[in-house]
Amino acid sequence: MEVTLTPERAAHRQTGYEPSPILDPPVALPLPDYTADIEQAKRDMSEYGLCRLTGVLTPAEVDALRAKLGRQAAAERALGDLAPLNATGPKQLVSNMQNKGREFLKLVERSEVDELVGSMLGKYFLISSINGGIFHGKTTEPQQLHRDQGSVPATVDFPAHCNLFWLLDDFTPARGGTWVVPGSHRWPAEYQVKPPPREMAVQIEAPAGGIFLFDGRVWHGAGVNTEGHPRRHISMLFCLPWIRQQENWGVSCLQEVLDEASPKLKVRLGLRSYGTLGIVNGTRTKAKKGKSLGSADVVFPEYIIGEDAELHPLRRVSRATDSPRSNETQ
């Protein structure tokens, strides 16, 4: 007797995200209300593509993060010719912040991130980049409307990225509050390639100490700061575990940061393989061998094996590395 074979259906989805219906024709929705309820914030993410969660950071935490960001920004501006290009001008971007203070890394592991980002991207999501923003004066030109998920085909109808802002100052239109087009994550694919008219966008207002989170498919762009107010924030871009991260952590992340990281933080920095992705091959390590297609903690080998089995030490960037600045102080 002939037997018909069928593959086994999956009993789960990759994430718990529940999409709202497509908006066709494409229209802009109003901003969702402020909320202190994280479950409401999740519903807002589905309906509007963004949420404004209030009362997350205490005043003391806000003050400490402001001070730490301010010191870091001043130190980088003082590097002169060695300063990053984005360290000068009226708006400074402080990038690669995983190396610049445990205070910033603690934010990655907070329960609000677990809940909100996990509901969008699943439990194995990655941190794609960590940046700080601080204004040093007035600006005149708004940022072009764009999507943070622009590297993913527009036909992808689920969130592959989301961007979380920790608000260290009140966001207002006069301070350059972000322009957003609520609901644009629900537009048909043909409307997710070219930016919509700016008239469809509204500016975010949100209080310090809260979170502003938005889907990577939402059209948005920074506003004009007419007050010259510092309007500080920490932005964290998150992505699905199979997407290339914005910051090349494998090159730029200090070895000490990885050594000191908790298991949760290591996963989010990419120190756990996702199936066969993200592995580091070299000489034998003490890592536990798992399933061939399963995920496992990444352990760096002592050597990378080259031609004719030549062994090359796997060098990592470290706090102990000499720099022109440290040499000047000796």
Coordinates of C-alpha atoms in Angstrom, one line a residue:
M1 CA 0.0 0.0 0.0
E2 CA 1.3 3.4 -1.0
V3 CA 1.9 5.8 1.9
T4 CA 1.6 9.5 1.4
L5 CA 4.1 11.5 3.4
T6 CA 3.6 15.1 4.5
P7 CA 5.9 17.4 6.4
E8 CA 5.1 18.4 10.0
R9 CA 3.4 21.8 10.5
A10 CA 5.1 24.2 12.8
A11 CA 3.3 24.6 16.2
H12 CA 4.5 28.1 16.8
R13 CA 5.4 31.4 15.2
Q14 CA 8.9 33.1 15.3
T15 CA 7.4 36.0 17.3
G16 CA 4.2 36.9 19.1
Y17 CA 3.6 40.0 17.0
E18 CA 0.0 40.3 16.0
P19 CA -0.3 42.6 12.8
S20 CA -3.2 45.0 12.2
P21 CA -4.9 45.0 8.8
I22 CA -3.3 46.7 5.8
L23 CA -4.2 50.3 5.3
D24 CA -5.2 50.6 1.6
P25 CA -5.5 53.3 0.5
P26 CA -2.5 54.4 2.6
V27 CA -3.5 57.0 5.2
A28 CA -1.7 58.5 8.2
L29 CA -3.2 57.7 11.6
P30 CA -3.2 60.1 14.6
L31 CA -0.5 59.6 17.3
P32 CA -1.4 57.1 20.0
D33 CA -2.0 58.4 23.5
Y34 CA 0.6 58.3 26.1
T35 CA 0.4 55.1 28.2
A36 CA 2.0 53.7 31.3
D37 CA 0.6 50.2 30.5
I38 CA 3.1 48.1 28.6
E39 CA 0.4 45.8 27.2
Q40 CA -1.3 48.9 25.7
A41 CA 2.0 49.9 24.3
K42 CA 2.2 46.6 22.5
R43 CA -1.2 47.1 21.0
D44 CA -0.2 50.6 19.9
M45 CA 2.9 49.1 18.1
S46 CA 0.6 46.9 16.0
E47 CA -2.0 49.6 15.3
Y48 CA 0.1 52.8 14.9
G49 CA 3.6 51.4 14.5
L50 CA 4.8 53.3 17.5
C51 CA 4.2 53.8 21.2
R52 CA 4.9 56.4 23.9
L53 CA 5.4 54.6 27.2
T54 CA 5.8 57.0 30.2
G55 CA 7.3 56.8 33.6
V56 CA 10.0 54.2 32.8
L57 CA 13.2 55.9 34.1
T58 CA 13.3 57.6 37.5
P59 CA 14.5 61.2 37.7
A60 CA 17.7 60.0 39.3
E61 CA 18.3 57.6 36.4
V62 CA 17.6 60.4 33.9
D63 CA 20.0 62.7 35.6
A64 CA 22.8 60.1 35.7
L65 CA 22.4 59.2 32.0
R66 CA 22.3 62.9 31.0
A67 CA 25.6 63.5 32.9
K68 CA 27.3 60.4 31.5
L69 CA 26.2 61.2 27.9
G70 CA 27.3 64.8 28.4
R71 CA 30.8 63.8 29.6
Q72 CA 31.2 61.3 26.8
A73 CA 30.1 63.8 24.1
A74 CA 32.5 66.5 25.4
A75 CA 35.4 64.0 25.5
E76 CA 34.8 62.9 21.9
R77 CA 34.5 66.5 20.7
A78 CA 37.9 67.2 22.4
L79 CA 39.6 64.6 20.3
G80 CA 40.1 67.3 17.6
D81 CA 41.3 65.8 14.4
L82 CA 40.7 62.3 15.7
A83 CA 37.0 63.0 16.6
P84 CA 34.4 61.2 14.5
L85 CA 32.8 63.3 11.8
N86 CA 29.5 63.1 13.6
A87 CA 31.0 64.7 16.8
T88 CA 31.0 68.2 15.4
G89 CA 28.1 70.5 14.4
P90 CA 24.9 71.4 16.2
K91 CA 23.8 67.8 16.7
Q92 CA 26.3 65.3 17.9
L93 CA 25.9 61.5 17.5
V94 CA 27.8 59.4 20.1
S95 CA 28.0 56.0 18.5
N96 CA 29.2 52.5 19.5
M97 CA 28.0 53.1 23.1
Q98 CA 28.4 49.5 24.2
N99 CA 32.1 50.5 24.9
K100 CA 31.3 53.7 26.7
G101 CA 29.7 52.8 30.1
R102 CA 27.9 50.1 31.8
E103 CA 25.0 52.6 32.4
F104 CA 24.1 52.3 28.7
L105 CA 24.4 48.5 28.5
K106 CA 22.1 48.1 31.5
L107 CA 19.3 49.7 29.4
V108 CA 19.6 46.8 26.9
E109 CA 18.7 44.3 29.6
R110 CA 15.7 46.1 31.2
S111 CA 12.4 44.3 31.4
E112 CA 10.7 47.0 29.2
V113 CA 13.1 45.9 26.3
D114 CA 12.3 42.2 27.0
E115 CA 8.6 42.9 26.8
L116 CA 8.3 45.4 24.0
V117 CA 11.1 44.4 21.6
G118 CA 10.6 40.7 22.4
S119 CA 6.9 41.0 21.4
M120 CA 8.0 42.5 18.0
L121 CA 11.1 40.4 17.2
G122 CA 11.0 37.3 19.3
K123 CA 13.2 36.3 22.2
Y124 CA 16.5 36.0 20.3
F125 CA 16.5 39.6 18.9
L126 CA 19.9 41.4 18.5
I127 CA 21.0 44.9 19.3
S128 CA 22.0 46.4 16.0
S129 CA 23.4 49.7 17.3
I130 CA 23.5 51.9 20.4
N131 CA 23.8 55.7 19.9
G132 CA 23.4 58.8 21.9
G133 CA 22.1 62.1 20.5
I134 CA 22.7 65.6 21.9
F135 CA 22.1 69.0 20.4
H136 CA 24.6 71.8 20.9
G137 CA 22.6 74.5 19.2
K138 CA 19.8 75.3 16.8
T139 CA 19.3 73.4 13.5
T140 CA 17.7 74.5 10.3
E141 CA 17.0 71.4 8.2
P142 CA 14.8 68.4 9.2
Q143 CA 16.1 64.9 8.5
Q144 CA 14.7 63.3 5.4
L145 CA 11.8 60.9 6.0
H146 CA 13.1 57.3 5.9
R147 CA 12.5 53.8 7.2
D148 CA 15.0 52.0 9.5
Q149 CA 14.0 48.8 7.7
G150 CA 15.1 50.1 4.4
S151 CA 17.7 47.4 4.0
V152 CA 14.9 44.8 4.0
P153 CA 12.6 44.4 0.9
A154 CA 9.4 46.4 1.1
T155 CA 7.4 43.3 0.5
V156 CA 8.4 42.0 3.9
D157 CA 5.2 42.4 5.9
F158 CA 6.5 42.0 9.4
P159 CA 8.8 44.0 11.6
A160 CA 12.5 43.1 11.1
H161 CA 13.8 46.2 13.0
C162 CA 12.5 48.5 15.7
N163 CA 14.1 51.6 17.2
L164 CA 13.8 52.4 20.9
F165 CA 14.5 55.9 22.2
W166 CA 15.2 56.4 25.9
L167 CA 14.1 60.0 26.4
L168 CA 16.5 62.1 28.6
D169 CA 14.7 65.3 27.9
D170 CA 11.1 66.3 26.9
F171 CA 10.6 65.8 23.1
T172 CA 8.7 68.8 21.7
P173 CA 8.4 70.2 18.1
A174 CA 10.5 73.2 19.1
R175 CA 13.3 70.9 20.3
G176 CA 13.3 68.8 17.1
G177 CA 10.9 66.1 18.1
T178 CA 10.9 63.2 15.6
W179 CA 8.5 63.5 12.6
V180 CA 6.5 60.2 12.2
V181 CA 3.8 58.9 9.9
P182 CA 1.7 56.7 12.3
G183 CA 0.3 53.6 10.6
S184 CA 2.7 53.7 7.6
H185 CA 4.0 50.2 8.6
R186 CA 0.6 49.0 7.4
W187 CA 0.8 50.5 3.9
P188 CA 1.0 48.2 0.9
A189 CA 4.6 47.5 -0.3
E190 CA 4.5 49.9 -3.2
Y191 CA 4.1 52.8 -0.7
Q192 CA 7.1 51.7 1.3
V193 CA 9.8 52.6 -1.1
K194 CA 9.7 56.4 -1.7
P195 CA 9.1 58.8 1.2
P196 CA 5.6 60.2 1.6
P197 CA 4.9 63.9 1.6
R198 CA 6.1 65.5 4.9
E199 CA 2.6 66.9 5.3
M200 CA 1.5 63.4 6.2
A201 CA 3.9 63.3 9.2
V202 CA 3.3 64.7 12.7
Q203 CA 5.9 65.5 15.4
I204 CA 6.4 63.4 18.5
E205 CA 5.9 65.0 21.9
A206 CA 6.9 62.9 24.9
P207 CA 8.2 63.5 28.4
A208 CA 11.7 62.7 29.7
G209 CA 12.0 59.4 31.5
G210 CA 9.8 57.6 29.0
I211 CA 10.3 55.4 25.9
F212 CA 9.5 56.2 22.3
L213 CA 9.5 53.0 20.3
F214 CA 8.7 52.6 16.6
D215 CA 8.5 49.8 14.0
G216 CA 11.3 49.8 11.5
R217 CA 8.8 50.1 8.7
V218 CA 7.4 53.5 9.9
W219 CA 8.4 56.6 7.9
H220 CA 10.1 59.1 10.2
G221 CA 12.9 61.7 10.5
A222 CA 14.4 64.1 13.1
G223 CA 12.8 67.6 13.3
V224 CA 14.4 71.1 13.5
N225 CA 15.5 72.2 16.9
T226 CA 14.5 75.9 17.0
E227 CA 15.3 76.3 20.7
G228 CA 18.9 75.0 20.7
H229 CA 17.8 72.8 23.6
P230 CA 20.1 69.7 24.2
R231 CA 17.2 67.3 23.7
R232 CA 19.2 64.2 24.7
H233 CA 18.3 60.6 24.1
I234 CA 19.8 57.1 23.8
S235 CA 18.6 55.3 20.7
M236 CA 18.8 51.5 20.4
L237 CA 18.1 49.8 17.1
F238 CA 17.1 46.2 17.4
C239 CA 16.8 43.5 14.7
L240 CA 15.8 39.9 14.0
P241 CA 18.6 37.4 14.7
W242 CA 19.3 36.7 11.0
I243 CA 19.8 40.3 10.0
R244 CA 23.2 42.0 9.7
Q245 CA 23.7 44.4 12.5
Q246 CA 24.3 48.1 11.9
E247 CA 27.4 48.2 14.1
N248 CA 30.0 45.6 13.3
W249 CA 30.3 44.4 16.9
G250 CA 32.8 41.7 15.9
V251 CA 35.4 44.4 15.1
S252 CA 34.4 47.3 17.4
C253 CA 33.2 45.7 20.7
L254 CA 35.9 45.7 23.4
Q255 CA 36.8 42.2 24.5
E256 CA 36.3 43.3 28.2
V257 CA 32.7 44.3 27.4
L258 CA 32.0 40.8 26.1
D259 CA 33.9 39.1 29.0
E260 CA 31.8 41.1 31.6
A261 CA 28.5 40.7 29.8
S262 CA 25.6 38.7 31.3
P263 CA 24.3 35.8 29.3
K264 CA 21.3 37.9 28.1
L265 CA 23.6 40.7 26.9
K266 CA 25.9 38.3 25.1
V267 CA 22.9 37.0 23.2
R268 CA 21.8 40.5 22.2
L269 CA 25.3 41.5 21.1
G270 CA 25.4 38.4 18.8
L271 CA 27.5 36.1 21.0
R272 CA 25.1 33.2 20.4
S273 CA 24.8 31.6 17.1
Y274 CA 21.4 31.5 15.4
G275 CA 21.4 28.1 13.7
T276 CA 24.5 28.2 11.6
L277 CA 24.8 32.0 11.6
G278 CA 27.3 34.0 13.6
I279 CA 29.8 31.2 14.3
V280 CA 33.6 31.7 14.7
N281 CA 35.7 28.9 13.3
G282 CA 39.3 28.3 14.4
T283 CA 41.2 26.0 16.7
R284 CA 39.3 23.8 19.1
T285 CA 37.5 25.4 22.0
K286 CA 35.9 24.1 25.2
A287 CA 32.5 25.1 23.9
K288 CA 29.8 22.5 24.3
K289 CA 28.8 20.9 21.1
G290 CA 25.1 21.2 20.3
K291 CA 22.9 20.2 17.4
S292 CA 24.4 20.9 14.0
L293 CA 21.5 23.4 13.3
G294 CA 20.9 24.5 16.8
S295 CA 22.0 27.8 18.5
A296 CA 25.0 27.8 20.9
D297 CA 27.1 30.3 22.8
V298 CA 30.0 31.7 20.7
V299 CA 33.4 31.0 22.2
F300 CA 36.4 32.7 20.5
P301 CA 39.2 30.3 19.5
E302 CA 42.7 31.1 20.4
Y303 CA 43.8 30.9 16.8
I304 CA 42.3 31.2 13.3
I305 CA 43.6 28.5 11.0
G306 CA 45.2 29.7 7.8
E307 CA 46.8 28.2 4.7
D308 CA 48.7 25.0 5.3
A309 CA 47.2 25.0 8.9
E310 CA 49.2 28.1 9.8
L311 CA 47.9 29.4 13.2
H312 CA 47.1 33.1 13.5
P313 CA 46.3 34.6 16.9
L314 CA 42.8 35.9 17.1
R315 CA 43.4 39.5 18.2
R316 CA 40.6 41.4 19.8
V317 CA 40.3 45.2 20.5
S318 CA 40.9 45.8 24.2
R319 CA 41.0 48.5 26.8
A320 CA 44.7 47.7 27.1
T321 CA 45.4 48.7 23.5
D322 CA 47.8 51.6 23.0
S323 CA 46.3 54.7 21.5
P324 CA 47.8 58.1 20.4
R325 CA 45.9 59.8 23.3
S326 CA 47.2 57.4 26.0
N327 CA 50.8 57.8 24.6
E328 CA 50.5 61.6 24.9
T329 CA 49.7 61.3 28.7
Q330 CA 52.7 59.1 29.5

